[in-house]
XYZ file of C-alpha atoms in Angstrom:
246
model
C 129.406 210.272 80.570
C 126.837 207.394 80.981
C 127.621 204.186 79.426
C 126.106 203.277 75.714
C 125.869 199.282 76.378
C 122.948 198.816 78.494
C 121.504 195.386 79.985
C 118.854 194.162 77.340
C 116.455 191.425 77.852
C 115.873 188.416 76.370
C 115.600 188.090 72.302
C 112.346 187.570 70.650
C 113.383 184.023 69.621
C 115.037 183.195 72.961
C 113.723 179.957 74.847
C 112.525 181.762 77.719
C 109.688 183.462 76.008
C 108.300 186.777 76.316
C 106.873 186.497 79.652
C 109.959 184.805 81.391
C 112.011 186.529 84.031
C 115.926 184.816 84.862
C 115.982 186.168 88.303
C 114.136 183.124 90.686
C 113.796 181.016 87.981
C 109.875 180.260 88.347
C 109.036 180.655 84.670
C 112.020 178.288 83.761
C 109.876 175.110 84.393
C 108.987 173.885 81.167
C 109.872 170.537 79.362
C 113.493 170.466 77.991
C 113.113 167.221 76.187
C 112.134 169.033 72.907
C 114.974 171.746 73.562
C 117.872 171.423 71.121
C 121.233 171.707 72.325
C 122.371 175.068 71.050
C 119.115 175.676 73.003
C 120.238 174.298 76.153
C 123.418 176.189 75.803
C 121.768 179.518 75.624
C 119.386 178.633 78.178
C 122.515 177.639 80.660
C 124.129 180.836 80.069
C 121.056 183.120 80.484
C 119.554 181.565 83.644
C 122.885 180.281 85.181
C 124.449 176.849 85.924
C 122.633 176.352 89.409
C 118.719 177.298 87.900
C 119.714 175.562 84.989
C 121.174 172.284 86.728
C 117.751 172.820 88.945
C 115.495 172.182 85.689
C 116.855 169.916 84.055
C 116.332 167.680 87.493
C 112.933 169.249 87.768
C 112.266 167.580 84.129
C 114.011 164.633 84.699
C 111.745 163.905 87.967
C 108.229 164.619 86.009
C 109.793 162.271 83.357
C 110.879 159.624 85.647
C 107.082 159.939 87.955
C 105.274 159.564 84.322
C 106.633 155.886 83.391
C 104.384 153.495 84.467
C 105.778 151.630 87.476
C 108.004 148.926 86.951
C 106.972 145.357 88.513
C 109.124 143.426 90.818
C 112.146 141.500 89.264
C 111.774 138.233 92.190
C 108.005 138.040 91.775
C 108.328 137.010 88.467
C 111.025 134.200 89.445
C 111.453 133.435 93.269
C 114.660 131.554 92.561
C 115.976 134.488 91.150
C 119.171 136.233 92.791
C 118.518 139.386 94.527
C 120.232 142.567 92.950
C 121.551 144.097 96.109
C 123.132 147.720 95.301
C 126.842 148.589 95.567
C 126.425 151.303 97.790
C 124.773 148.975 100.634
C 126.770 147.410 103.053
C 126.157 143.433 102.804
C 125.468 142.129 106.197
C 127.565 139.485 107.578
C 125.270 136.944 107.678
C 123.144 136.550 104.650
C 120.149 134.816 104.024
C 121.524 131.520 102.121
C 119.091 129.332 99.900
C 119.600 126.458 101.665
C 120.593 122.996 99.695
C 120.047 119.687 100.526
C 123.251 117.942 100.644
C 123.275 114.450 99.186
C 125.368 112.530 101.655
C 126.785 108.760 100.487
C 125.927 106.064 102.825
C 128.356 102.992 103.431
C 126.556 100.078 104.833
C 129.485 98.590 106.634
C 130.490 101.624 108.983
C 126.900 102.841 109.264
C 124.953 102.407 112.258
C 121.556 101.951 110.600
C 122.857 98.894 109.475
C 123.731 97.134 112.700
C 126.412 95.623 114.510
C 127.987 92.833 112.602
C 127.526 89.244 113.507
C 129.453 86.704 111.869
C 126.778 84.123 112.501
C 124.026 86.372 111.512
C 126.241 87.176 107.813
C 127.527 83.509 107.354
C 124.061 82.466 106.824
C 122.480 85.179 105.181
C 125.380 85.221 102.338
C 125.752 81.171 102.426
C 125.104 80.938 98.952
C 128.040 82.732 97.809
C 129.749 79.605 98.705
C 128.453 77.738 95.733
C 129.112 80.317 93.416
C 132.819 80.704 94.780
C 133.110 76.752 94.144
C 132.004 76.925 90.587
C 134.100 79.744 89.841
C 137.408 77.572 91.410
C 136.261 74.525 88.612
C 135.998 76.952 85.812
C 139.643 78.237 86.836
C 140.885 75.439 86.458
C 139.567 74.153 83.454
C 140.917 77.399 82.236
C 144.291 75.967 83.573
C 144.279 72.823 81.866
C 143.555 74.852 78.722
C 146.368 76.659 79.215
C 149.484 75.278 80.073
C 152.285 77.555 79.880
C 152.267 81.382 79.141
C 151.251 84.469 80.750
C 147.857 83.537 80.648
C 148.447 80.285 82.892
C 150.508 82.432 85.251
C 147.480 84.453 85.541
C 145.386 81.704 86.216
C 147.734 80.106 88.518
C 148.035 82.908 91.157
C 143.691 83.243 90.840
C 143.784 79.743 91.675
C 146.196 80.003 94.535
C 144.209 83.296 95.672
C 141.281 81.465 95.776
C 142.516 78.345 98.042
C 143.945 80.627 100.311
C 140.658 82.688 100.990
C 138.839 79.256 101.341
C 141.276 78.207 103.709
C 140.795 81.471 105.643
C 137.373 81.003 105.722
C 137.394 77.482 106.714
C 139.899 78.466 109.795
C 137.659 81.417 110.669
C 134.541 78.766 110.977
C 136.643 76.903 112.983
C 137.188 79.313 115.622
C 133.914 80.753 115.289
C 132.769 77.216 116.642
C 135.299 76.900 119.398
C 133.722 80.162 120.255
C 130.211 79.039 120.377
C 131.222 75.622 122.154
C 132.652 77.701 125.208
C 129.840 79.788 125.179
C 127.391 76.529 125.316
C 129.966 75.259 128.180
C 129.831 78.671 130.266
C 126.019 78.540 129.882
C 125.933 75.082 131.105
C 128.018 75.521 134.770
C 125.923 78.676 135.026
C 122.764 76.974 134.593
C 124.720 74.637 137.086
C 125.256 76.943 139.768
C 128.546 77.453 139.312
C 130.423 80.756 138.837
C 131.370 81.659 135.276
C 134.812 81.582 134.351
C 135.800 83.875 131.088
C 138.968 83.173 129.475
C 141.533 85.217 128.445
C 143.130 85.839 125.201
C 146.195 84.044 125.909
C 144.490 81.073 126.613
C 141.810 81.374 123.570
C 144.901 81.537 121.542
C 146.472 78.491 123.266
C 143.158 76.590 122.275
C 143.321 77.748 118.877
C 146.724 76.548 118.160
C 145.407 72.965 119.913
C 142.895 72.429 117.702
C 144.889 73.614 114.831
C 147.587 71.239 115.838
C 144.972 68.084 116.085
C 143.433 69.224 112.552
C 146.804 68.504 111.256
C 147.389 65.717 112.571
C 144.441 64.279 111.260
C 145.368 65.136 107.662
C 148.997 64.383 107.838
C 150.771 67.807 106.958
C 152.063 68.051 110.911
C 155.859 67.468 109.815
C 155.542 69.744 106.475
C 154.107 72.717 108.601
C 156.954 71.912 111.230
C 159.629 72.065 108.701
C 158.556 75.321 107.490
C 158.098 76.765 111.108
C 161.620 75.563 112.396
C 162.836 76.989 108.736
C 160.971 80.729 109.612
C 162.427 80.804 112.959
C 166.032 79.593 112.201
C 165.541 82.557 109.158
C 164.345 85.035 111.651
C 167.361 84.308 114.828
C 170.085 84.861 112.020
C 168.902 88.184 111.231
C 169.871 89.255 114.912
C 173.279 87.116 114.572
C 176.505 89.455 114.609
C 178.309 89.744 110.771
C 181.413 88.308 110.688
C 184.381 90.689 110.199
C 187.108 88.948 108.653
């Protein structure tokens, strides 16, 4: 007995028209933009998932070719990062905007500024001397002001900070000629014919403590500075004396 159902073709109303034939899907090409979605449905189901996945991307592509195309993101700005895509591999080394690095500069370890000669800075900065001596007289104004109190503590140690830097500098001057007077003396016996004789440290330090020893002589303070020698040494030998154990 033959079968009542038979196969029948597309409705009258159906989205693939009159003419349209769902075997190589050649008549599906047409613009599913406008298509609703109960229209899409139907049209899935009558063509199949495969012709039906195939015009949709047909579409898509005419859609996408249409747009006008779309200018270039680092013309506009060339400081702009580049967008690089997450499916590219990043190469290892990259092409870096490079930055210029502001370095800082100090004068006394550079070598643009020189080598340092004390002679050279003692008389360049010479009139800081002045201004360190009217500084010392305001001090102690300031001390006579002030005669007891934290304040005159204060001023007390600046005062006694002060002397001792000035006495530092005076001794460094002081060696700084002895240096320059064997220099002159060395330059002399050469110019002499004789063979030039350098000295060692020992002995620069002997003549150091010789003309330290003269200078104070010559302003009395020989037995005061003796005192407090014999006192630093005597302080220093009972340190290694053994401890009694009684």
């Amino acid at each position: 007995m033959p079968r009542a159902r038979s196969r029948a073709g597309p409705a009258a109303g159906s989205p693939l028209g009159a003419g349209d034939s769902g075997d190589d899907g050649g008549g599906l090409r047409k613009d599913t933009s406008n298509m609703s979605f109960e229209e899409l449905l139907e049209l899935q189901s009558q063509a199949g998932t495969k012709a039906y996945k195939q015009l949709v991307a047909g579409s898509s592509t005419k859609k996408q070719g249409s747009r006008p195309p779309v200018q270039n993101a680092c013309v506009a700005d060339k400081h702009r990062p580049l967008e690089m895509s997450a499916k590219v591999r990043v190469p290892f080394l990259r092409q870096v905007v490079s930055i210029s690095k502001k370095v800082a500069r100090d004068p006394r370890f550079d070598d643009l500024s020189g080598e340092y000669n004390p002679e050279v800075f003692d008389k360049t900065y010479q009139f800081l001397n002045d201004i360190r001596a009217k500084e010392k007289e305001l001090v102690k104004k300031q001390l006579k002001k002030h005669r007891s109190g934290e304040k005159h503590e204060k001023l007390q140690q600046l005062l006694q900070r002060m002397e001792q830097q000035e006495m530092a500098q005076q001794e460094r001057k002081r060696q700084q000629e002895l240096r320059l007077a064997l220099k002159q003396e060395r330059r002399a016996q050469a110019q002499q014919g004789h063979r030039p004789y350098f000295l060692k440290k020992s002995e620069q330090r002997q003549l150091v403590l010789a003309e330290k020893f003269k200078e104070l002589k010559r302003s009395k303070k020989l037995d005061s500075f003796l005192s407090r020698k014999r006192r630093r040494n005597a302080g220093k030998d009972r340190r290694h004396l053994p401890l009694n154990k009684d």
